[in-house]
Amino acid sequence: MDNRAGEMETFVKVIEHGSFSQAARDLHMSPSAVSKLVTRIEDRLGTRLLVRSTRQLQLTPEGEMYLRRARTILDQIDETDRLIGGGGQAAPRGKLSVNASVAFAQVFLIPNLPRFLRQYPDIELELTQTDGIVDLLEERADIAIRSGLLADSNLMARKLLETKRKIVASPDYLAEHGIPQTPADLARHKCLRFNFIKGRNFWPFTDPQSGRRFEQTISGDFLGNNGPLVKAMCIAGIGIARIGNFHVEDAIKRGDLVEILNDWTADDVETVHAVWAGHDHLATRIRAFIDFVASCVKEA
């Protein structure tokens, strides 16, 4: 009998480690045996799963599909063992890799993660903070938490938060440079931008009188790669920023930042989702984390 589950586990290890040799050490096999096993999978399926080079292994579209399915099946096998062995109760366990935007992580995750880890002691949590675009397969992440439109139809998502984006500046900056009365006035101001956003030189607005939506060109001498960095520079008086309310509401209440152009940003809404590779069966550790984060956002 062939061992399809063993083949899947080997393939997943190869992708997780990024090399045959490292996967072989983890599986206590020889690199040649691991390579032959992957080739056997490809021969049986009649398609290439990996593009091999001297520097890296690149998944083909078929390889990405096989990886997603393999992880799902291995999770199901693991949970079945735990379910039967645990008298019908499968406790969440195993490694969980989460990639979250920096601001969301600092506001909602980091203050609550100790409680999550105490609640689920069998989960090994790996958290990465970044505001750039994330490829779940390339980053080897189980869950990504991101704001904006969902483009990849192969991903599943759950909405965690919907919040207004606000145009803000420090009192010192406004005292020195004046308060913009319309979006057109921003042309004479320094605006803080994100260096990973394609439309980083434009901000969207809605005319409060006509309801017309338009984009205003903005410029400035500072770009940052995450929300807290841009927020810190804004508080320091370097320029005007456009940031989600959940991230700046405390600074506004303290008087560190002042909201401006409020009438022009009524439709500027930021939606935050938890995103994961789509499949019918969701591992209990992934479901537990998403449910936990959703409750933290609701309680905030």
mmCIF file of C-alpha atoms in Angstrom:
data_model
loop_
_atom_site.group_PDB
_atom_site.id
_atom_site.type_symbol
_atom_site.label_atom_id
_atom_site.label_comp_id
_atom_site.label_asym_id
_atom_site.label_seq_id
_atom_site.Cartn_x
_atom_site.Cartn_y
_atom_site.Cartn_z
ATOM 1 C CA MET A 1 0.000 0.000 0.000
ATOM 2 C CA ASP A 2 1.249 3.485 -0.785
ATOM 3 C CA ASN A 3 1.512 6.071 1.965
ATOM 4 C CA ARG A 4 -0.203 9.177 0.594
ATOM 5 C CA ALA A 5 -0.248 10.909 3.997
ATOM 6 C CA GLY A 6 3.488 10.338 4.392
ATOM 7 C CA GLU A 7 4.094 11.766 0.943
ATOM 8 C CA MET A 8 2.020 14.825 1.775
ATOM 9 C CA GLU A 9 3.891 15.367 5.032
ATOM 10 C CA THR A 10 7.217 15.159 3.204
ATOM 11 C CA PHE A 11 6.073 17.621 0.535
ATOM 12 C CA VAL A 12 4.842 20.089 3.166
ATOM 13 C CA LYS A 13 8.150 19.830 5.043
ATOM 14 C CA VAL A 14 10.077 20.554 1.844
ATOM 15 C CA ILE A 15 8.063 23.733 1.291
ATOM 16 C CA GLU A 16 8.266 24.824 4.936
ATOM 17 C CA HIS A 17 12.046 24.414 5.025
ATOM 18 C CA GLY A 18 12.615 25.621 1.475
ATOM 19 C CA SER A 19 15.048 22.817 0.673
ATOM 20 C CA PHE A 20 15.251 19.042 0.332
ATOM 21 C CA SER A 21 18.252 18.752 2.640
ATOM 22 C CA GLN A 22 16.668 20.583 5.576
ATOM 23 C CA ALA A 23 13.423 18.661 5.161
ATOM 24 C CA ALA A 24 15.421 15.433 5.060
ATOM 25 C CA ARG A 25 17.129 16.251 8.369
ATOM 26 C CA ASP A 26 13.759 16.993 9.953
ATOM 27 C CA LEU A 27 12.278 13.721 8.651
ATOM 28 C CA HIS A 28 15.423 11.640 9.336
ATOM 29 C CA MET A 29 15.725 10.771 5.658
ATOM 30 C CA SER A 30 18.378 11.311 3.024
ATOM 31 C CA PRO A 31 18.004 14.307 0.672
ATOM 32 C CA SER A 32 17.947 11.966 -2.324
ATOM 33 C CA ALA A 33 15.091 9.957 -0.780
ATOM 34 C CA VAL A 34 13.083 13.134 -0.201
ATOM 35 C CA SER A 35 13.736 14.330 -3.746
ATOM 36 C CA LYS A 36 12.706 10.969 -5.196
ATOM 37 C CA LEU A 37 9.526 10.968 -3.116
ATOM 38 C CA VAL A 38 8.492 14.390 -4.437
ATOM 39 C CA THR A 39 9.272 13.222 -7.966
ATOM 40 C CA ARG A 40 7.102 10.158 -7.363
ATOM 41 C CA ILE A 41 4.199 12.397 -6.366
ATOM 42 C CA GLU A 42 4.667 14.463 -9.531
ATOM 43 C CA ASP A 43 4.873 11.327 -11.691
ATOM 44 C CA ARG A 44 1.687 9.925 -10.185
ATOM 45 C CA LEU A 45 -0.187 13.200 -10.638
ATOM 46 C CA GLY A 46 1.254 13.778 -14.100
ATOM 47 C CA THR A 47 2.199 17.394 -13.379
ATOM 48 C CA ARG A 48 5.066 19.473 -12.022
ATOM 49 C CA LEU A 49 4.581 20.701 -8.433
ATOM 50 C CA LEU A 50 7.953 22.365 -7.930
ATOM 51 C CA VAL A 51 10.340 24.292 -10.127
ATOM 52 C CA ARG A 52 13.779 23.388 -8.830
ATOM 53 C CA SER A 53 16.817 25.650 -9.041
ATOM 54 C CA THR A 54 20.152 25.846 -7.252
ATOM 55 C CA ARG A 55 18.909 28.690 -5.053
ATOM 56 C CA GLN A 56 15.248 28.014 -4.314
ATOM 57 C CA LEU A 57 12.167 25.873 -4.824
ATOM 58 C CA GLN A 58 9.248 27.597 -6.534
ATOM 59 C CA LEU A 59 5.723 26.201 -6.333
ATOM 60 C CA THR A 60 3.775 25.854 -9.546
ATOM 61 C CA PRO A 61 0.008 26.665 -9.472
ATOM 62 C CA GLU A 62 -0.619 22.924 -9.177
ATOM 63 C CA GLY A 63 1.932 22.783 -6.366
ATOM 64 C CA GLU A 64 0.149 25.565 -4.487
ATOM 65 C CA MET A 65 -3.125 23.651 -4.771
ATOM 66 C CA TYR A 66 -1.493 20.408 -3.645
ATOM 67 C CA LEU A 67 0.117 22.177 -0.676
ATOM 68 C CA ARG A 68 -3.197 23.657 0.476
ATOM 69 C CA ARG A 69 -4.981 20.339 0.169
ATOM 70 C CA ALA A 70 -2.157 18.414 1.812
ATOM 71 C CA ARG A 71 -2.114 20.718 4.824
ATOM 72 C CA THR A 72 -5.888 20.369 5.168
ATOM 73 C CA ILE A 73 -5.741 16.574 5.013
ATOM 74 C CA LEU A 74 -2.847 16.372 7.486
ATOM 75 C CA ASP A 75 -4.724 18.678 9.860
ATOM 76 C CA GLN A 76 -7.770 16.426 9.604
ATOM 77 C CA ILE A 77 -5.706 13.315 10.320
ATOM 78 C CA ASP A 78 -4.061 15.013 13.311
ATOM 79 C CA GLU A 79 -7.370 16.248 14.692
ATOM 80 C CA THR A 80 -8.976 12.826 14.212
ATOM 81 C CA ASP A 81 -6.217 11.248 16.302
ATOM 82 C CA ARG A 82 -6.651 13.887 19.010
ATOM 83 C CA LEU A 83 -10.439 13.638 18.896
ATOM 84 C CA ILE A 84 -10.509 9.872 19.355
ATOM 85 C CA GLY A 85 -7.638 9.874 21.836
ATOM 86 C CA GLY A 86 -9.206 12.709 23.799
ATOM 87 C CA GLY A 87 -12.584 11.082 24.301
ATOM 88 C CA GLY A 88 -14.345 13.153 21.653
ATOM 89 C CA GLN A 89 -12.777 16.546 22.471
ATOM 90 C CA ALA A 90 -10.081 17.824 20.097
ATOM 91 C CA ALA A 91 -8.224 20.646 21.842
ATOM 92 C CA PRO A 92 -6.515 23.179 19.550
ATOM 93 C CA ARG A 93 -2.808 22.465 19.285
ATOM 94 C CA GLY A 94 0.184 22.728 17.001
ATOM 95 C CA LYS A 95 2.112 25.554 15.399
ATOM 96 C CA LEU A 96 0.118 28.591 14.313
ATOM 97 C CA SER A 97 1.735 31.264 12.148
ATOM 98 C CA VAL A 98 0.024 34.665 12.063
ATOM 99 C CA ASN A 99 1.008 37.686 9.992
ATOM 100 C CA ALA A 100 -0.743 40.875 11.121
ATOM 101 C CA SER A 101 -0.562 44.537 10.236
ATOM 102 C CA VAL A 102 1.537 46.369 12.800
ATOM 103 C CA ALA A 103 -1.136 48.738 14.086
ATOM 104 C CA PHE A 104 -3.736 45.976 14.472
ATOM 105 C CA ALA A 105 -1.224 43.773 16.271
ATOM 106 C CA GLN A 106 -0.263 46.518 18.714
ATOM 107 C CA VAL A 107 -3.832 47.595 19.454
ATOM 108 C CA PHE A 108 -5.674 44.258 19.539
ATOM 109 C CA LEU A 109 -3.256 41.319 19.553
ATOM 110 C CA ILE A 110 -0.257 42.011 21.754
ATOM 111 C CA PRO A 111 -2.282 43.109 24.817
ATOM 112 C CA ASN A 112 -4.396 39.931 24.565
ATOM 113 C CA LEU A 113 -1.972 37.245 23.382
ATOM 114 C CA PRO A 114 -0.887 36.202 26.899
ATOM 115 C CA ARG A 115 -4.524 35.330 27.620
ATOM 116 C CA PHE A 116 -4.771 33.349 24.376
ATOM 117 C CA LEU A 117 -1.603 31.369 25.144
ATOM 118 C CA ARG A 118 -2.818 30.582 28.654
ATOM 119 C CA GLN A 119 -6.161 29.476 27.248
ATOM 120 C CA TYR A 120 -4.553 27.254 24.590
ATOM 121 C CA PRO A 121 -1.279 25.950 26.077
ATOM 122 C CA ASP A 122 -0.811 23.376 23.285
ATOM 123 C CA ILE A 123 -0.597 26.014 20.539
ATOM 124 C CA GLU A 124 2.818 27.301 19.484
ATOM 125 C CA LEU A 125 2.117 30.812 18.188
ATOM 126 C CA GLU A 126 4.401 32.643 15.764
ATOM 127 C CA LEU A 127 3.446 36.293 15.173
ATOM 128 C CA THR A 128 4.948 38.474 12.455
ATOM 129 C CA GLN A 129 4.084 42.168 12.138
ATOM 130 C CA THR A 130 4.212 43.815 8.727
ATOM 131 C CA ASP A 131 2.011 46.170 6.742
ATOM 132 C CA GLY A 132 3.082 45.008 3.283
ATOM 133 C CA ILE A 133 1.173 42.681 0.990
ATOM 134 C CA VAL A 134 1.483 39.081 2.184
ATOM 135 C CA ASP A 135 1.531 35.841 0.190
ATOM 136 C CA LEU A 136 0.343 33.215 2.684
ATOM 137 C CA LEU A 137 2.217 30.417 0.944
ATOM 138 C CA GLU A 138 5.454 32.344 0.560
ATOM 139 C CA GLU A 139 5.359 33.612 4.146
ATOM 140 C CA ARG A 140 4.187 30.197 5.399
ATOM 141 C CA ALA A 141 1.442 31.909 7.373
ATOM 142 C CA ASP A 142 -1.774 30.221 8.474
ATOM 143 C CA ILE A 143 -3.576 33.531 8.953
ATOM 144 C CA ALA A 144 -3.011 37.061 7.712
ATOM 145 C CA ILE A 145 -4.786 40.089 9.186
ATOM 146 C CA ARG A 146 -5.048 42.881 6.652
ATOM 147 C CA SER A 147 -7.114 45.917 5.729
ATOM 148 C CA GLY A 148 -8.434 46.744 2.289
ATOM 149 C CA LEU A 149 -10.075 44.911 -0.587
ATOM 150 C CA LEU A 150 -9.825 41.140 -0.886
ATOM 151 C CA ALA A 151 -8.378 40.232 -4.269
ATOM 152 C CA ASP A 152 -7.424 36.534 -4.085
ATOM 153 C CA SER A 153 -10.499 34.333 -4.625
ATOM 154 C CA ASN A 154 -8.613 31.295 -3.291
ATOM 155 C CA LEU A 155 -8.616 32.809 0.188
ATOM 156 C CA MET A 156 -11.302 32.693 2.843
ATOM 157 C CA ALA A 157 -11.916 35.739 5.024
ATOM 158 C CA ARG A 158 -13.773 36.923 8.105
ATOM 159 C CA LYS A 159 -14.396 40.598 8.745
ATOM 160 C CA LEU A 160 -12.963 41.661 12.079
ATOM 161 C CA LEU A 161 -13.320 45.428 12.034
ATOM 162 C CA GLU A 162 -14.727 48.309 10.046
ATOM 163 C CA THR A 163 -13.373 51.706 10.975
ATOM 164 C CA LYS A 164 -13.228 55.188 9.516
ATOM 165 C CA ARG A 165 -9.946 56.517 8.200
ATOM 166 C CA LYS A 166 -9.121 59.962 9.542
ATOM 167 C CA ILE A 167 -6.934 62.808 8.325
ATOM 168 C CA VAL A 168 -4.903 63.928 11.329
ATOM 169 C CA ALA A 169 -2.070 66.268 12.275
ATOM 170 C CA SER A 170 -0.393 67.438 15.454
ATOM 171 C CA PRO A 171 -1.444 70.729 17.075
ATOM 172 C CA ASP A 172 2.106 72.063 16.597
ATOM 173 C CA TYR A 173 2.082 71.282 12.874
ATOM 174 C CA LEU A 174 -1.297 72.993 12.384
ATOM 175 C CA ALA A 175 -0.194 76.023 14.421
ATOM 176 C CA GLU A 176 2.858 76.429 12.199
ATOM 177 C CA HIS A 177 1.405 75.574 8.788
ATOM 178 C CA GLY A 178 -2.288 76.354 9.142
ATOM 179 C CA ILE A 179 -5.380 74.139 9.011
ATOM 180 C CA PRO A 180 -6.447 72.827 5.580
ATOM 181 C CA GLN A 181 -10.065 73.732 4.893
ATOM 182 C CA THR A 182 -10.505 71.618 1.750
ATOM 183 C CA PRO A 183 -8.600 68.652 0.251
ATOM 184 C CA ALA A 184 -7.137 71.009 -2.360
ATOM 185 C CA ASP A 185 -5.288 72.794 0.446
ATOM 186 C CA LEU A 186 -3.236 69.610 1.010
ATOM 187 C CA ALA A 187 -1.191 70.520 -2.053
ATOM 188 C CA ARG A 188 0.543 73.109 0.139
ATOM 189 C CA HIS A 189 1.181 70.711 3.026
ATOM 190 C CA LYS A 190 3.533 67.850 3.829
ATOM 191 C CA CYS A 191 1.628 64.560 3.842
ATOM 192 C CA LEU A 192 2.977 61.359 5.340
ATOM 193 C CA ARG A 193 2.692 58.354 3.048
ATOM 194 C CA PHE A 194 3.069 54.569 3.121
ATOM 195 C CA ASN A 195 5.745 53.176 0.849
ATOM 196 C CA PHE A 196 3.940 49.906 0.066
ATOM 197 C CA ILE A 197 0.650 51.314 -1.260
ATOM 198 C CA LYS A 198 0.304 51.621 -5.035
ATOM 199 C CA GLY A 199 -1.856 54.750 -4.820
ATOM 200 C CA ARG A 200 0.297 56.322 -2.143
ATOM 201 C CA ASN A 201 0.293 59.739 -3.857
ATOM 202 C CA PHE A 202 -3.501 60.086 -3.720
ATOM 203 C CA TRP A 203 -6.052 60.259 -0.911
ATOM 204 C CA PRO A 204 -9.793 59.702 -1.534
ATOM 205 C CA PHE A 205 -12.401 62.271 -0.538
ATOM 206 C CA THR A 206 -16.137 62.882 -0.916
ATOM 207 C CA ASP A 207 -17.535 66.367 -1.539
ATOM 208 C CA PRO A 208 -19.947 66.993 1.365
ATOM 209 C CA GLN A 209 -22.197 69.130 -0.850
ATOM 210 C CA SER A 210 -22.462 67.153 -4.092
ATOM 211 C CA GLY A 211 -21.446 63.693 -2.890
ATOM 212 C CA ARG A 212 -18.846 63.495 -5.672
ATOM 213 C CA ARG A 213 -15.940 61.209 -4.923
ATOM 214 C CA PHE A 214 -12.476 62.186 -6.060
ATOM 215 C CA GLU A 215 -8.780 61.707 -5.347
ATOM 216 C CA GLN A 216 -6.509 64.478 -4.152
ATOM 217 C CA THR A 217 -2.831 64.393 -5.055
ATOM 218 C CA ILE A 218 -0.611 64.592 -1.983
ATOM 219 C CA SER A 219 3.141 64.780 -1.460
ATOM 220 C CA GLY A 220 5.671 65.027 1.336
ATOM 221 C CA ASP A 221 9.203 64.203 2.366
ATOM 222 C CA PHE A 222 8.521 61.103 4.480
ATOM 223 C CA LEU A 223 7.295 57.588 3.677
ATOM 224 C CA GLY A 224 6.975 54.782 6.211
ATOM 225 C CA ASN A 225 6.340 51.048 6.007
ATOM 226 C CA ASN A 226 3.877 50.688 8.898
ATOM 227 C CA GLY A 227 1.100 52.531 10.709
ATOM 228 C CA PRO A 228 2.782 53.152 14.079
ATOM 229 C CA LEU A 229 5.801 54.668 12.345
ATOM 230 C CA VAL A 230 3.672 57.072 10.300
ATOM 231 C CA LYS A 231 1.598 57.882 13.387
ATOM 232 C CA ALA A 232 4.733 58.660 15.432
ATOM 233 C CA MET A 233 6.025 61.024 12.754
ATOM 234 C CA CYS A 234 2.630 62.690 12.617
ATOM 235 C CA ILE A 235 2.603 63.255 16.381
ATOM 236 C CA ALA A 236 6.129 64.661 16.061
ATOM 237 C CA GLY A 237 4.786 67.353 13.739
ATOM 238 C CA ILE A 238 6.396 66.153 10.507
ATOM 239 C CA GLY A 239 3.197 66.271 8.476
ATOM 240 C CA ILE A 240 -0.425 65.236 7.944
ATOM 241 C CA ALA A 241 -1.415 61.561 7.925
ATOM 242 C CA ARG A 242 -4.377 59.387 6.896
ATOM 243 C CA ILE A 243 -4.778 56.596 9.471
ATOM 244 C CA GLY A 244 -7.515 54.259 10.700
ATOM 245 C CA ASN A 245 -9.527 55.547 13.645
ATOM 246 C CA PHE A 246 -8.854 52.476 15.795
ATOM 247 C CA HIS A 247 -5.176 53.369 15.670
ATOM 248 C CA VAL A 248 -5.385 57.120 16.346
ATOM 249 C CA GLU A 249 -8.461 57.587 18.544
ATOM 250 C CA ASP A 250 -6.405 57.466 21.757
ATOM 251 C CA ALA A 251 -3.969 60.074 20.412
ATOM 252 C CA ILE A 252 -6.900 62.305 19.444
ATOM 253 C CA LYS A 253 -8.430 61.974 22.921
ATOM 254 C CA ARG A 254 -5.079 62.870 24.502
ATOM 255 C CA GLY A 255 -4.735 65.911 22.270
ATOM 256 C CA ASP A 256 -1.607 64.595 20.544
ATOM 257 C CA LEU A 257 -3.439 64.636 17.205
ATOM 258 C CA VAL A 258 -6.279 66.681 15.742
ATOM 259 C CA GLU A 259 -8.713 65.425 13.110
ATOM 260 C CA ILE A 260 -9.134 67.689 10.086
ATOM 261 C CA LEU A 261 -11.276 67.619 6.921
ATOM 262 C CA ASN A 262 -13.812 65.461 8.746
ATOM 263 C CA ASP A 263 -16.696 66.485 6.444
ATOM 264 C CA TRP A 264 -14.737 65.267 3.416
ATOM 265 C CA THR A 265 -13.911 61.754 4.700
ATOM 266 C CA ALA A 266 -17.320 60.374 5.627
ATOM 267 C CA ASP A 267 -17.013 57.522 3.086
ATOM 268 C CA ASP A 268 -13.357 56.705 3.759
ATOM 269 C CA VAL A 269 -13.775 53.387 5.556
ATOM 270 C CA GLU A 270 -11.134 50.781 6.353
ATOM 271 C CA THR A 271 -12.176 47.120 6.652
ATOM 272 C CA VAL A 272 -9.913 44.629 8.408
ATOM 273 C CA HIS A 273 -10.170 40.901 7.675
ATOM 274 C CA ALA A 274 -8.619 37.711 8.936
ATOM 275 C CA VAL A 275 -7.600 35.802 5.802
ATOM 276 C CA TRP A 276 -6.588 32.175 5.390
ATOM 277 C CA ALA A 277 -6.149 29.645 2.602
ATOM 278 C CA GLY A 278 -9.580 28.403 1.643
ATOM 279 C CA HIS A 279 -10.708 24.879 2.358
ATOM 280 C CA ASP A 280 -13.805 23.166 3.689
ATOM 281 C CA HIS A 281 -12.323 22.069 6.990
ATOM 282 C CA LEU A 282 -10.709 24.702 9.193
ATOM 283 C CA ALA A 283 -8.124 23.484 11.702
ATOM 284 C CA THR A 284 -9.237 23.995 15.286
ATOM 285 C CA ARG A 285 -6.160 26.105 16.110
ATOM 286 C CA ILE A 286 -6.982 28.509 13.257
ATOM 287 C CA ARG A 287 -10.653 28.708 14.187
ATOM 288 C CA ALA A 288 -9.773 29.240 17.857
ATOM 289 C CA PHE A 289 -7.452 32.129 17.047
ATOM 290 C CA ILE A 290 -9.867 33.873 14.678
ATOM 291 C CA ASP A 291 -12.715 33.545 17.183
ATOM 292 C CA PHE A 292 -10.452 34.885 19.932
ATOM 293 C CA VAL A 293 -9.342 37.903 17.889
ATOM 294 C CA ALA A 294 -12.922 38.670 16.877
ATOM 295 C CA SER A 295 -13.939 38.691 20.543
ATOM 296 C CA CYS A 296 -11.026 40.997 21.427
ATOM 297 C CA VAL A 297 -12.078 43.494 18.747
ATOM 298 C CA LYS A 298 -15.684 43.326 19.936
ATOM 299 C CA GLU A 299 -14.662 43.930 23.547
ATOM 300 C CA ALA A 300 -12.374 46.871 22.730
#
